[in-house]
PDB file of C-alpha atoms in Angstrom:
ATOM      1  CA  MET A 180      65.073  38.949 115.277  1.00  0.00           C
ATOM      2  CA  LEU A 181      63.072  41.736 113.899  1.00  0.00           C
ATOM      3  CA  LEU A 182      62.406  40.186 110.556  1.00  0.00           C
ATOM      4  CA  ASP A 183      60.943  37.156 112.199  1.00  0.00           C
ATOM      5  CA  ILE A 184      58.019  39.077 114.285  1.00  0.00           C
ATOM      6  CA  PRO A 185      55.329  40.079 113.300  1.00  0.00           C
ATOM      7  CA  LEU A 186      56.957  43.993 113.011  1.00  0.00           C
ATOM      8  CA  ALA A 187      57.811  42.773 109.244  1.00  0.00           C
ATOM      9  CA  GLY A 188      54.414  41.236 109.047  1.00  0.00           C
ATOM     10  CA  LEU A 189      56.489  37.507 108.010  1.00  0.00           C
ATOM     11  CA  GLY A 190      55.502  35.823 110.926  1.00  0.00           C
ATOM     12  CA  TRP A 191      57.624  34.113 113.833  1.00  0.00           C
ATOM     13  CA  SER A 192      59.562  30.820 112.835  1.00  0.00           C
ATOM     14  CA  LEU A 193      62.440  28.385 114.163  1.00  0.00           C
ATOM     15  CA  PRO A 194      65.347  30.426 112.392  1.00  0.00           C
ATOM     16  CA  CYS A 195      64.423  33.284 114.675  1.00  0.00           C
ATOM     17  CA  ASP A 196      66.459  31.431 117.400  1.00  0.00           C
ATOM     18  CA  ILE A 197      69.251  30.746 115.153  1.00  0.00           C
ATOM     19  CA  TRP A 198      69.453  34.916 114.271  1.00  0.00           C
ATOM     20  CA  SER A 199      69.380  34.973 118.158  1.00  0.00           C
ATOM     21  CA  VAL A 200      72.432  32.759 118.430  1.00  0.00           C
ATOM     22  CA  GLY A 201      74.326  34.795 115.592  1.00  0.00           C
ATOM     23  CA  CYS A 202      73.510  38.148 118.126  1.00  0.00           C
ATOM     24  CA  ILE A 203      74.989  36.233 121.124  1.00  0.00           C
ATOM     25  CA  LEU A 204      77.744  34.881 119.506  1.00  0.00           C
ATOM     26  CA  VAL A 205      78.701  38.810 118.010  1.00  0.00           C
ATOM     27  CA  GLU A 206      77.991  40.031 121.538  1.00  0.00           C
ATOM     28  CA  LEU A 207      80.147  37.667 123.263  1.00  0.00           C
ATOM     29  CA  CYS A 208      83.155  38.533 120.833  1.00  0.00           C
ATOM     30  CA  SER A 209      82.810  42.313 121.100  1.00  0.00           C
ATOM     31  CA  GLY A 210      81.510  42.465 124.700  1.00  0.00           C
ATOM     32  CA  GLU A 211      78.455  44.663 123.157  1.00  0.00           C
ATOM     33  CA  ALA A 212      74.938  43.764 122.014  1.00  0.00           C
ATOM     34  CA  LEU A 213      74.886  43.851 117.985  1.00  0.00           C
ATOM     35  CA  PHE A 214      71.701  46.030 117.526  1.00  0.00           C
ATOM     36  CA  GLN A 215      71.237  48.140 120.743  1.00  0.00           C
ATOM     37  CA  THR A 216      67.876  50.076 120.201  1.00  0.00           C
ATOM     38  CA  HIS A 217      64.219  49.736 121.153  1.00  0.00           C
ATOM     39  CA  GLU A 218      62.998  51.911 117.895  1.00  0.00           C
ATOM     40  CA  ASN A 219      61.987  49.740 114.939  1.00  0.00           C
ATOM     41  CA  LEU A 220      63.332  51.605 112.329  1.00  0.00           C
ATOM     42  CA  GLU A 221      66.594  52.400 113.870  1.00  0.00           C
ATOM     43  CA  HIS A 222      66.587  48.830 114.638  1.00  0.00           C
ATOM     44  CA  LEU A 223      66.046  47.871 110.868  1.00  0.00           C
ATOM     45  CA  ALA A 224      68.751  50.607 109.962  1.00  0.00           C
ATOM     46  CA  MET A 225      71.450  48.976 111.962  1.00  0.00           C
ATOM     47  CA  MET A 226      70.801  45.681 110.331  1.00  0.00           C
ATOM     48  CA  GLU A 227      71.336  46.897 107.058  1.00  0.00           C
ATOM     49  CA  ARG A 228      74.463  48.727 108.427  1.00  0.00           C
ATOM     50  CA  VAL A 229      75.760  45.844 109.878  1.00  0.00           C
ATOM     51  CA  LEU A 230      74.325  43.123 107.212  1.00  0.00           C
ATOM     52  CA  GLY A 231      73.750  44.922 104.067  1.00  0.00           C
ATOM     53  CA  PRO A 232      70.177  45.562 102.643  1.00  0.00           C
ATOM     54  CA  VAL A 233      66.722  44.296 103.344  1.00  0.00           C
ATOM     55  CA  PRO A 234      66.162  41.615 100.231  1.00  0.00           C
ATOM     56  CA  GLU A 235      63.357  43.175  98.321  1.00  0.00           C
ATOM     57  CA  HIS A 236      61.356  40.357  98.068  1.00  0.00           C
ATOM     58  CA  MET A 237      61.145  40.536 101.953  1.00  0.00           C
ATOM     59  CA  ILE A 238      59.986  44.177 101.975  1.00  0.00           C
ATOM     60  CA  ARG A 239      57.149  43.103  99.421  1.00  0.00           C
ATOM     61  CA  LYS A 240      55.942  40.448 101.685  1.00  0.00           C
ATOM     62  CA  ALA A 241      56.231  42.766 104.791  1.00  0.00           C
ATOM     63  CA  SER A 242      52.611  43.797 106.469  1.00  0.00           C
ATOM     64  CA  SER A 243      51.086  47.109 105.564  1.00  0.00           C
ATOM     65  CA  SER A 244      51.926  48.403 108.822  1.00  0.00           C
ATOM     66  CA  ALA A 245      55.608  47.411 108.534  1.00  0.00           C
ATOM     67  CA  GLN A 246      55.207  49.340 105.116  1.00  0.00           C
ATOM     68  CA  LYS A 247      56.095  52.402 107.136  1.00  0.00           C
ATOM     69  CA  TYR A 248      59.597  51.934 107.613  1.00  0.00           C
ATOM     70  CA  PHE A 249      60.511  51.720 103.857  1.00  0.00           C
ATOM     71  CA  ARG A 250      60.277  53.718 100.912  1.00  0.00           C
ATOM     72  CA  ARG A 251      58.428  53.054  97.550  1.00  0.00           C
ATOM     73  CA  GLY A 252      58.604  49.309  98.858  1.00  0.00           C
ATOM     74  CA  THR A 253      61.999  48.504  98.255  1.00  0.00           C
ATOM     75  CA  ARG A 254      64.341  50.789 100.267  1.00  0.00           C
ATOM     76  CA  LEU A 255      64.148  51.738 103.968  1.00  0.00           C
ATOM     77  CA  ASN A 256      63.461  55.060 104.890  1.00  0.00           C
ATOM     78  CA  TRP A 257      66.340  56.013 106.520  1.00  0.00           C
ATOM     79  CA  PRO A 258      67.853  58.246 107.661  1.00  0.00           C
ATOM     80  CA  GLU A 259      64.754  60.366 106.495  1.00  0.00           C
ATOM     81  CA  GLY A 260      62.283  58.572 108.727  1.00  0.00           C
ATOM     82  CA  ALA A 261      64.931  58.911 111.937  1.00  0.00           C
ATOM     83  CA  VAL A 262      63.162  60.203 115.272  1.00  0.00           C
ATOM     84  CA  THR A 263      66.308  61.840 116.843  1.00  0.00           C
ATOM     85  CA  ARG A 264      69.994  63.162 115.513  1.00  0.00           C
ATOM     86  CA  GLU A 265      71.360  60.485 117.961  1.00  0.00           C
ATOM     87  CA  SER A 266      69.625  57.714 116.089  1.00  0.00           C
ATOM     88  CA  ILE A 267      71.821  58.540 113.016  1.00  0.00           C
ATOM     89  CA  ARG A 268      74.760  58.529 114.798  1.00  0.00           C
ATOM     90  CA  ALA A 269      73.835  55.247 116.584  1.00  0.00           C
ATOM     91  CA  VAL A 270      73.479  53.673 113.217  1.00  0.00           C
ATOM     92  CA  ARG A 271      76.530  55.405 111.644  1.00  0.00           C
ATOM     93  CA  LYS A 272      78.991  54.311 114.347  1.00  0.00           C
ATOM     94  CA  LEU A 273      78.384  50.422 113.573  1.00  0.00           C
ATOM     95  CA  HIS A 274      80.526  48.495 111.452  1.00  0.00           C
ATOM     96  CA  ARG A 275      79.651  45.952 108.936  1.00  0.00           C
ATOM     97  CA  LEU A 276      79.986  42.458 110.368  1.00  0.00           C
ATOM     98  CA  LYS A 277      83.438  41.062 108.990  1.00  0.00           C
ATOM     99  CA  ASP A 278      84.989  44.795 110.253  1.00  0.00           C
ATOM    100  CA  LEU A 279      83.423  44.218 113.543  1.00  0.00           C
ATOM    101  CA  VAL A 280      84.516  40.657 113.863  1.00  0.00           C
ATOM    102  CA  ALA A 281      88.157  41.620 112.454  1.00  0.00           C
ATOM    103  CA  ARG A 282      88.433  44.440 115.465  1.00  0.00           C
ATOM    104  CA  ASN A 283      87.365  42.103 117.995  1.00  0.00           C
ATOM    105  CA  ALA A 284      88.459  38.461 117.483  1.00  0.00           C
ATOM    106  CA  ASP A 285      92.014  37.324 117.702  1.00  0.00           C
ATOM    107  CA  HIS A 286      91.572  33.998 115.995  1.00  0.00           C
ATOM    108  CA  SER A 287      89.601  32.630 113.137  1.00  0.00           C
ATOM    109  CA  LYS A 288      88.321  35.707 112.026  1.00  0.00           C
ATOM    110  CA  ALA A 289      87.438  34.738 108.719  1.00  0.00           C
ATOM    111  CA  SER A 290      85.785  31.697 109.865  1.00  0.00           C
ATOM    112  CA  LEU A 291      83.590  32.886 112.607  1.00  0.00           C
ATOM    113  CA  ALA A 292      82.757  35.782 110.199  1.00  0.00           C
ATOM    114  CA  ASP A 293      81.564  33.156 107.797  1.00  0.00           C
ATOM    115  CA  LEU A 294      79.411  31.469 110.555  1.00  0.00           C
ATOM    116  CA  LEU A 295      77.810  34.363 111.780  1.00  0.00           C
ATOM    117  CA  TYR A 296      76.989  35.438 107.621  1.00  0.00           C
ATOM    118  CA  GLY A 297      75.553  32.148 107.935  1.00  0.00           C
ATOM    119  CA  LEU A 298      73.429  32.591 111.185  1.00  0.00           C
ATOM    120  CA  LEU A 299      72.507  36.074 110.764  1.00  0.00           C
ATOM    121  CA  ARG A 300      70.735  35.817 106.878  1.00  0.00           C
ATOM    122  CA  PHE A 301      67.844  38.164 106.425  1.00  0.00           C
ATOM    123  CA  GLU A 302      66.088  35.169 104.800  1.00  0.00           C
ATOM    124  CA  PRO A 303      65.327  32.766 107.553  1.00  0.00           C
ATOM    125  CA  SER A 304      64.725  29.868 105.058  1.00  0.00           C
ATOM    126  CA  GLU A 305      68.675  30.711 104.179  1.00  0.00           C
ATOM    127  CA  ARG A 306      69.820  30.791 107.959  1.00  0.00           C
ATOM    128  CA  LEU A 307      72.185  27.726 108.891  1.00  0.00           C
ATOM    129  CA  THR A 308      70.144  25.284 111.121  1.00  0.00           C
ATOM    130  CA  ALA A 309      71.314  24.457 114.518  1.00  0.00           C
ATOM    131  CA  GLN A 310      73.199  21.268 113.073  1.00  0.00           C
ATOM    132  CA  GLU A 311      74.518  23.087 109.911  1.00  0.00           C
ATOM    133  CA  ALA A 312      76.361  25.668 112.561  1.00  0.00           C
ATOM    134  CA  LEU A 313      77.725  22.964 115.042  1.00  0.00           C
ATOM    135  CA  ASP A 314      79.219  21.210 111.620  1.00  0.00           C
ATOM    136  CA  HIS A 315      80.864  24.514 110.666  1.00  0.00           C
ATOM    137  CA  PRO A 316      84.760  24.622 110.620  1.00  0.00           C
ATOM    138  CA  PHE A 317      84.724  27.447 113.362  1.00  0.00           C
ATOM    139  CA  PHE A 318      83.519  24.880 115.874  1.00  0.00           C
TER     140      PHE A 318
END
């Protein structure tokens, strides 16, 4: 949800709910919340660890107040900007999304991972719509 809220200065939009559904599906699969943090930079670092880098064009569009989380406007200020060593450990223990699914799902791993990647795209306009998600082969 972080990239759809004012933290990144990109505003809120309906695909934020689709992102939330993706996070909930991961939690149902793994038994744990996907991004267990309340600290903004750590949250972004967790998102990058699980999903890959935040697209540069989104970083460039971020508000000036959100720019403090990035270096030279193109890269997350992590781990240099981490508040604590525990924060760094929390991020490092996370797995890529496909590996998380592979470790926790018994059936339809590839299909579930494909669905989740569609729901958890950084760029809201590229996320699956609710109808596209319901039409996905996983279901």
